[in-house]
Amino acid sequence: MKILVIGGGGREHALAWKLSQSPKTHKIYVAPGNGGTATDPRFENVPGSDVQALALWAADQKIALTVVGPEVPLAAGVVDIFRKHGLRIFGPTQAAAQLESSKAFSKAFMKRHGIPTAEYDTFSDPVLAHAYIDQKGAPIVVKADGLAAGKGVVVAMTLAEAHEAVDFMLLDNTLGVSHNQGGARVVIEEFLQGEEASFIVMVDGKNVLPLATSQDHKRLQTGDLGPNTGGMGAYSPAPVVTPDVHARAMRDIILPTVRGMEKDGIPFTGFLYAGLMIDAQGKPKTLEFNCRMGDPETQPIMMRLKTDLVDVMLAATEPGAHGKLDQIELQWDRRTALGVVLAAHGYPANPRKGDAITGIPKETEDACVFHAGTTLQDADVLTSGGRVLCVTVLADSVRLAQQRAYEVAAGIHFDGMQYRTDIGYRAVKGAAA
């Protein structure tokens, strides 16, 4: 079977890596892929990102299954276009992808369907936004309404930071946010306290299949310092998601979301990612929805998955009113998987490109270095993005996984390489308590 994975980051490398382990797989294409998929004989990179051209290419190549990784092609309607060509594809339609592509849509949806989330309001007028901030006080959260590659959120601990974020998002737009309705908007919401976790499920329009729990680390620097990023590392399972929290998240957030989308005439198919804030009482609220797997959460989750991912994808995309995910039971490695992101010099504000990377070890049964912001130039692998690599390992405990991941990371080098030294610290702290 020929399979296409759309995207070029660490998430897509991990998905392609897992799909390649299926005996049903004949050939895996990655569009556009990265330096890691370019140097691996299991994959073939496909240039170009135009979704119409990609659909024509997939039809011509008789691609049996397409899996979409990133949010941009989903927001551009890649699923709708592929389906018009009669192609089997896993991901949400353009309308359903608004759960991620528009914070305003997402918050209004949650309010309408009684899904627990932070109190909020939406603004396109900076004067009104500033007045709202003064009324509510700090800390407060300011979000750009649109796709911002995981960097369109400012958790403002002071009024000055909040006001600056509003001006930055509504007046400057230096994030390059892909705004909705043709103009800049922000969502301003209450600051929630607790511990964050990533709750990711697969949906076939009706049935929901939860994936292993995970937790990522958003801040750039060790100790949760520095600016927010797309994610500097992750681990699975996440001890904060207890069986009780898991049951609450499914009952109060995930299932009402899937039923609500169906009720609104926008059935959801694909990966659904709920960023949760879990309070001291174990009650989760929704920080945000993503319509894709998280990055870097995908890497540890794929390392732990024992079930054939192709079988799961085929069940999820079964033709008809909805798929057959209710017939799938996922098997997981009992060990902990932990991934450490190695980022480029200047990330996240201004990542440098073109630095040569050395020391990437060969894949083993319990360790794999997934590529993200890399490119192949002649025989050299160079940095080409902010998050460059994700060193991902399996071990019997979080502490052992940390030790192993940092041993592997220590052998890799590129100029300006930066990474956190405490990925998984919350789980270690919890185990010691």
PDB file of C-alpha atoms in Angstrom, residues 222-415:
ATOM      1  CA  THR A 222      14.875  25.007  31.934  1.00  0.00           C
ATOM      2  CA  GLY A 223      12.609  25.703  34.923  1.00  0.00           C
ATOM      3  CA  ASP A 224       9.745  26.918  32.711  1.00  0.00           C
ATOM      4  CA  LEU A 225      11.481  30.227  32.019  1.00  0.00           C
ATOM      5  CA  GLY A 226      11.684  32.251  28.822  1.00  0.00           C
ATOM      6  CA  PRO A 227       9.149  32.720  26.016  1.00  0.00           C
ATOM      7  CA  ASN A 228       6.477  30.260  24.917  1.00  0.00           C
ATOM      8  CA  THR A 229       7.465  27.972  22.063  1.00  0.00           C
ATOM      9  CA  GLY A 230       5.829  25.287  19.956  1.00  0.00           C
ATOM     10  CA  GLY A 231       7.128  22.784  22.540  1.00  0.00           C
ATOM     11  CA  MET A 232      10.609  21.942  23.850  1.00  0.00           C
ATOM     12  CA  GLY A 233       9.991  18.331  24.824  1.00  0.00           C
ATOM     13  CA  ALA A 234       7.342  15.874  25.943  1.00  0.00           C
ATOM     14  CA  TYR A 235       6.816  12.568  27.680  1.00  0.00           C
ATOM     15  CA  SER A 236       4.194   9.822  27.849  1.00  0.00           C
ATOM     16  CA  PRO A 237       2.375   8.707  29.928  1.00  0.00           C
ATOM     17  CA  ALA A 238       1.515  11.846  31.934  1.00  0.00           C
ATOM     18  CA  PRO A 239       0.915  10.970  35.613  1.00  0.00           C
ATOM     19  CA  VAL A 240      -1.213  14.118  36.064  1.00  0.00           C
ATOM     20  CA  VAL A 241      -3.877  12.483  33.875  1.00  0.00           C
ATOM     21  CA  THR A 242      -5.147  10.057  36.496  1.00  0.00           C
ATOM     22  CA  PRO A 243      -7.945   7.606  35.623  1.00  0.00           C
ATOM     23  CA  ASP A 244     -10.401  10.086  37.184  1.00  0.00           C
ATOM     24  CA  VAL A 245      -9.045  13.035  35.151  1.00  0.00           C
ATOM     25  CA  HIS A 246      -9.130  10.849  32.007  1.00  0.00           C
ATOM     26  CA  ALA A 247     -12.781   9.949  32.619  1.00  0.00           C
ATOM     27  CA  ARG A 248     -13.706  13.615  33.258  1.00  0.00           C
ATOM     28  CA  ALA A 249     -11.877  14.779  30.121  1.00  0.00           C
ATOM     29  CA  MET A 250     -13.705  12.223  27.987  1.00  0.00           C
ATOM     30  CA  ARG A 251     -17.116  12.887  29.579  1.00  0.00           C
ATOM     31  CA  ASP A 252     -16.975  16.688  29.922  1.00  0.00           C
ATOM     32  CA  ILE A 253     -14.758  17.768  27.016  1.00  0.00           C
ATOM     33  CA  ILE A 254     -14.009  15.232  24.262  1.00  0.00           C
ATOM     34  CA  LEU A 255     -17.393  13.523  23.789  1.00  0.00           C
ATOM     35  CA  PRO A 256     -19.424  16.788  24.020  1.00  0.00           C
ATOM     36  CA  THR A 257     -17.063  18.280  21.408  1.00  0.00           C
ATOM     37  CA  VAL A 258     -17.516  15.382  18.967  1.00  0.00           C
ATOM     38  CA  ARG A 259     -21.303  15.318  19.536  1.00  0.00           C
ATOM     39  CA  GLY A 260     -21.458  19.119  19.280  1.00  0.00           C
ATOM     40  CA  MET A 261     -19.631  19.171  15.949  1.00  0.00           C
ATOM     41  CA  GLU A 262     -21.992  16.484  14.649  1.00  0.00           C
ATOM     42  CA  LYS A 263     -25.013  18.469  15.895  1.00  0.00           C
ATOM     43  CA  ASP A 264     -23.692  21.632  14.218  1.00  0.00           C
ATOM     44  CA  GLY A 265     -23.458  19.763  10.905  1.00  0.00           C
ATOM     45  CA  ILE A 266     -19.652  19.689  10.917  1.00  0.00           C
ATOM     46  CA  PRO A 267     -18.739  16.086  11.800  1.00  0.00           C
ATOM     47  CA  PHE A 268     -15.160  15.840  13.040  1.00  0.00           C
ATOM     48  CA  THR A 269     -12.686  13.324  11.641  1.00  0.00           C
ATOM     49  CA  GLY A 270      -8.980  13.240  12.427  1.00  0.00           C
ATOM     50  CA  PHE A 271      -6.788  13.823  15.449  1.00  0.00           C
ATOM     51  CA  LEU A 272      -8.420  15.997  18.100  1.00  0.00           C
ATOM     52  CA  TYR A 273      -6.051  17.514  20.651  1.00  0.00           C
ATOM     53  CA  ALA A 274      -7.428  19.159  23.771  1.00  0.00           C
ATOM     54  CA  GLY A 275      -4.903  21.186  25.729  1.00  0.00           C
ATOM     55  CA  LEU A 276      -6.102  20.753  29.303  1.00  0.00           C
ATOM     56  CA  MET A 277      -5.490  22.736  32.468  1.00  0.00           C
ATOM     57  CA  ILE A 278      -6.067  20.432  35.440  1.00  0.00           C
ATOM     58  CA  ASP A 279      -6.749  22.199  38.746  1.00  0.00           C
ATOM     59  CA  ALA A 280      -5.847  21.043  42.263  1.00  0.00           C
ATOM     60  CA  GLN A 281      -9.173  19.173  42.505  1.00  0.00           C
ATOM     61  CA  GLY A 282      -8.433  17.209  39.314  1.00  0.00           C
ATOM     62  CA  LYS A 283     -11.011  19.097  37.237  1.00  0.00           C
ATOM     63  CA  PRO A 284      -9.881  19.755  33.649  1.00  0.00           C
ATOM     64  CA  LYS A 285     -10.735  22.836  31.598  1.00  0.00           C
ATOM     65  CA  THR A 286      -9.982  23.301  27.897  1.00  0.00           C
ATOM     66  CA  LEU A 287      -7.176  25.744  27.109  1.00  0.00           C
ATOM     67  CA  GLU A 288      -7.390  25.156  23.359  1.00  0.00           C
ATOM     68  CA  PHE A 289      -8.189  22.640  20.662  1.00  0.00           C
ATOM     69  CA  ASN A 290      -5.806  21.503  17.949  1.00  0.00           C
ATOM     70  CA  CYS A 291      -7.045  19.505  14.968  1.00  0.00           C
ATOM     71  CA  ARG A 292      -3.857  17.477  14.704  1.00  0.00           C
ATOM     72  CA  MET A 293      -1.455  15.603  16.900  1.00  0.00           C
ATOM     73  CA  GLY A 294       0.821  17.708  19.054  1.00  0.00           C
ATOM     74  CA  ASP A 295       4.480  18.241  18.292  1.00  0.00           C
ATOM     75  CA  PRO A 296       6.555  17.090  20.204  1.00  0.00           C
ATOM     76  CA  GLU A 297       3.934  14.843  21.896  1.00  0.00           C
ATOM     77  CA  THR A 298       3.604  12.689  18.758  1.00  0.00           C
ATOM     78  CA  GLN A 299       7.177  11.426  19.021  1.00  0.00           C
ATOM     79  CA  PRO A 300       6.862   9.805  22.506  1.00  0.00           C
ATOM     80  CA  ILE A 301       3.319   8.587  21.762  1.00  0.00           C
ATOM     81  CA  MET A 302       4.421   6.866  18.542  1.00  0.00           C
ATOM     82  CA  MET A 303       7.388   5.301  20.367  1.00  0.00           C
ATOM     83  CA  ARG A 304       4.957   3.682  22.828  1.00  0.00           C
ATOM     84  CA  LEU A 305       2.314   2.558  20.305  1.00  0.00           C
ATOM     85  CA  LYS A 306       2.475  -1.203  19.668  1.00  0.00           C
ATOM     86  CA  THR A 307      -0.652  -1.486  17.463  1.00  0.00           C
ATOM     87  CA  ASP A 308      -0.256  -1.339  13.667  1.00  0.00           C
ATOM     88  CA  LEU A 309      -0.977   2.330  12.874  1.00  0.00           C
ATOM     89  CA  VAL A 310      -2.039   1.506   9.305  1.00  0.00           C
ATOM     90  CA  ASP A 311      -4.832  -0.725  10.657  1.00  0.00           C
ATOM     91  CA  VAL A 312      -5.959   2.112  12.926  1.00  0.00           C
ATOM     92  CA  MET A 313      -5.951   4.643  10.074  1.00  0.00           C
ATOM     93  CA  LEU A 314      -7.882   2.326   7.767  1.00  0.00           C
ATOM     94  CA  ALA A 315     -10.541   1.801  10.461  1.00  0.00           C
ATOM     95  CA  ALA A 316     -10.743   5.574  10.989  1.00  0.00           C
ATOM     96  CA  THR A 317     -11.215   6.290   7.274  1.00  0.00           C
ATOM     97  CA  GLU A 318     -13.614   3.450   6.458  1.00  0.00           C
ATOM     98  CA  PRO A 319     -16.018   4.777   3.782  1.00  0.00           C
ATOM     99  CA  GLY A 320     -19.573   5.495   4.951  1.00  0.00           C
ATOM    100  CA  ALA A 321     -21.278   7.690   7.528  1.00  0.00           C
ATOM    101  CA  HIS A 322     -18.428   7.119   9.975  1.00  0.00           C
ATOM    102  CA  GLY A 323     -15.474   4.811  10.443  1.00  0.00           C
ATOM    103  CA  LYS A 324     -14.842   1.772  12.580  1.00  0.00           C
ATOM    104  CA  LEU A 325     -12.628   3.086  15.363  1.00  0.00           C
ATOM    105  CA  ASP A 326     -14.977   1.421  17.853  1.00  0.00           C
ATOM    106  CA  GLN A 327     -13.539  -1.895  16.653  1.00  0.00           C
ATOM    107  CA  ILE A 328      -9.926  -0.947  17.480  1.00  0.00           C
ATOM    108  CA  GLU A 329      -8.168  -1.493  20.808  1.00  0.00           C
ATOM    109  CA  LEU A 330      -4.765   0.151  21.098  1.00  0.00           C
ATOM    110  CA  GLN A 331      -1.820  -1.623  22.750  1.00  0.00           C
ATOM    111  CA  TRP A 332       0.865   0.462  24.459  1.00  0.00           C
ATOM    112  CA  ASP A 333       4.405  -0.171  25.639  1.00  0.00           C
ATOM    113  CA  ARG A 334       4.316   0.055  29.435  1.00  0.00           C
ATOM    114  CA  ARG A 335       7.570   2.006  29.501  1.00  0.00           C
ATOM    115  CA  THR A 336       7.946   5.777  29.556  1.00  0.00           C
ATOM    116  CA  ALA A 337       8.805   7.567  26.314  1.00  0.00           C
ATOM    117  CA  LEU A 338      10.491  10.956  26.556  1.00  0.00           C
ATOM    118  CA  GLY A 339      11.527  13.402  23.835  1.00  0.00           C
ATOM    119  CA  VAL A 340      13.960  16.317  24.131  1.00  0.00           C
ATOM    120  CA  VAL A 341      13.804  19.007  21.433  1.00  0.00           C
ATOM    121  CA  LEU A 342      17.101  20.440  20.167  1.00  0.00           C
ATOM    122  CA  ALA A 343      16.369  23.954  18.898  1.00  0.00           C
ATOM    123  CA  ALA A 344      18.238  26.340  16.622  1.00  0.00           C
ATOM    124  CA  HIS A 345      20.160  29.422  17.666  1.00  0.00           C
ATOM    125  CA  GLY A 346      17.729  32.334  18.055  1.00  0.00           C
ATOM    126  CA  TYR A 347      14.605  30.174  18.469  1.00  0.00           C
ATOM    127  CA  PRO A 348      11.748  31.061  18.870  1.00  0.00           C
ATOM    128  CA  ALA A 349      12.018  34.707  17.770  1.00  0.00           C
ATOM    129  CA  ASN A 350      14.564  34.419  14.970  1.00  0.00           C
ATOM    130  CA  PRO A 351      15.899  30.873  14.386  1.00  0.00           C
ATOM    131  CA  ARG A 352      19.108  30.645  12.395  1.00  0.00           C
ATOM    132  CA  LYS A 353      19.257  28.299   9.410  1.00  0.00           C
ATOM    133  CA  GLY A 354      22.138  26.583   7.642  1.00  0.00           C
ATOM    134  CA  ASP A 355      24.150  25.201  10.568  1.00  0.00           C
ATOM    135  CA  ALA A 356      25.656  21.748   9.904  1.00  0.00           C
ATOM    136  CA  ILE A 357      24.461  18.946  12.201  1.00  0.00           C
ATOM    137  CA  THR A 358      26.790  16.151  13.310  1.00  0.00           C
ATOM    138  CA  GLY A 359      26.593  13.180  15.661  1.00  0.00           C
ATOM    139  CA  ILE A 360      23.049  11.981  14.945  1.00  0.00           C
ATOM    140  CA  PRO A 361      23.130   8.323  16.029  1.00  0.00           C
ATOM    141  CA  LYS A 362      21.527   5.412  14.207  1.00  0.00           C
ATOM    142  CA  GLU A 363      18.054   4.372  15.356  1.00  0.00           C
ATOM    143  CA  THR A 364      17.893   1.618  17.999  1.00  0.00           C
ATOM    144  CA  GLU A 365      15.010  -0.336  19.532  1.00  0.00           C
ATOM    145  CA  ASP A 366      14.680   2.177  22.365  1.00  0.00           C
ATOM    146  CA  ALA A 367      15.979   5.437  20.862  1.00  0.00           C
ATOM    147  CA  CYS A 368      15.212   7.441  17.728  1.00  0.00           C
ATOM    148  CA  VAL A 369      16.137  10.979  16.711  1.00  0.00           C
ATOM    149  CA  PHE A 370      13.216  12.475  14.787  1.00  0.00           C
ATOM    150  CA  HIS A 371      13.999  15.343  12.415  1.00  0.00           C
ATOM    151  CA  ALA A 372      11.958  18.546  12.252  1.00  0.00           C
ATOM    152  CA  GLY A 373      13.755  21.689  11.055  1.00  0.00           C
ATOM    153  CA  THR A 374      16.393  19.969   8.915  1.00  0.00           C
ATOM    154  CA  THR A 375      17.258  19.828   5.241  1.00  0.00           C
ATOM    155  CA  LEU A 376      19.641  17.740   3.150  1.00  0.00           C
ATOM    156  CA  GLN A 377      22.200  19.719   1.145  1.00  0.00           C
ATOM    157  CA  ASP A 378      24.620  17.589  -0.849  1.00  0.00           C
ATOM    158  CA  ALA A 379      25.637  15.028   1.796  1.00  0.00           C
ATOM    159  CA  ASP A 380      25.147  17.352   4.793  1.00  0.00           C
ATOM    160  CA  VAL A 381      22.143  17.687   7.066  1.00  0.00           C
ATOM    161  CA  LEU A 382      21.620  21.370   7.949  1.00  0.00           C
ATOM    162  CA  THR A 383      19.293  23.256  10.272  1.00  0.00           C
ATOM    163  CA  SER A 384      16.316  24.769   8.442  1.00  0.00           C
ATOM    164  CA  GLY A 385      13.844  25.679  11.194  1.00  0.00           C
ATOM    165  CA  GLY A 386      13.384  26.523  14.851  1.00  0.00           C
ATOM    166  CA  ARG A 387      12.921  23.098  16.375  1.00  0.00           C
ATOM    167  CA  VAL A 388      15.579  21.005  14.688  1.00  0.00           C
ATOM    168  CA  LEU A 389      15.518  17.505  16.211  1.00  0.00           C
ATOM    169  CA  CYS A 390      13.658  15.550  18.876  1.00  0.00           C
ATOM    170  CA  VAL A 391      15.722  12.934  20.709  1.00  0.00           C
ATOM    171  CA  THR A 392      13.142  10.332  21.800  1.00  0.00           C
ATOM    172  CA  VAL A 393      13.767   7.290  23.989  1.00  0.00           C
ATOM    173  CA  LEU A 394      11.947   4.488  25.811  1.00  0.00           C
ATOM    174  CA  ALA A 395      12.970   3.475  29.349  1.00  0.00           C
ATOM    175  CA  ASP A 396      11.543   1.801  32.440  1.00  0.00           C
ATOM    176  CA  SER A 397      11.037   5.092  34.318  1.00  0.00           C
ATOM    177  CA  VAL A 398      10.932   8.822  33.642  1.00  0.00           C
ATOM    178  CA  ARG A 399      14.261   9.289  35.398  1.00  0.00           C
ATOM    179  CA  LEU A 400      15.945   6.610  33.260  1.00  0.00           C
ATOM    180  CA  ALA A 401      14.332   8.051  30.107  1.00  0.00           C
ATOM    181  CA  GLN A 402      15.705  11.492  31.006  1.00  0.00           C
ATOM    182  CA  GLN A 403      19.183  10.074  31.564  1.00  0.00           C
ATOM    183  CA  ARG A 404      19.166   8.160  28.278  1.00  0.00           C
ATOM    184  CA  ALA A 405      17.745  11.044  26.206  1.00  0.00           C
ATOM    185  CA  TYR A 406      20.340  13.500  27.488  1.00  0.00           C
ATOM    186  CA  GLU A 407      23.138  10.979  26.844  1.00  0.00           C
ATOM    187  CA  VAL A 408      22.028  10.798  23.192  1.00  0.00           C
ATOM    188  CA  ALA A 409      21.586  14.594  22.953  1.00  0.00           C
ATOM    189  CA  ALA A 410      25.115  15.155  24.280  1.00  0.00           C
ATOM    190  CA  GLY A 411      26.565  13.426  21.207  1.00  0.00           C
ATOM    191  CA  ILE A 412      24.737  15.682  18.718  1.00  0.00           C
ATOM    192  CA  HIS A 413      26.141  19.054  17.709  1.00  0.00           C
ATOM    193  CA  PHE A 414      25.250  22.108  15.673  1.00  0.00           C
ATOM    194  CA  ASP A 415      26.279  25.702  16.337  1.00  0.00           C
TER     195      ASP A 415
END
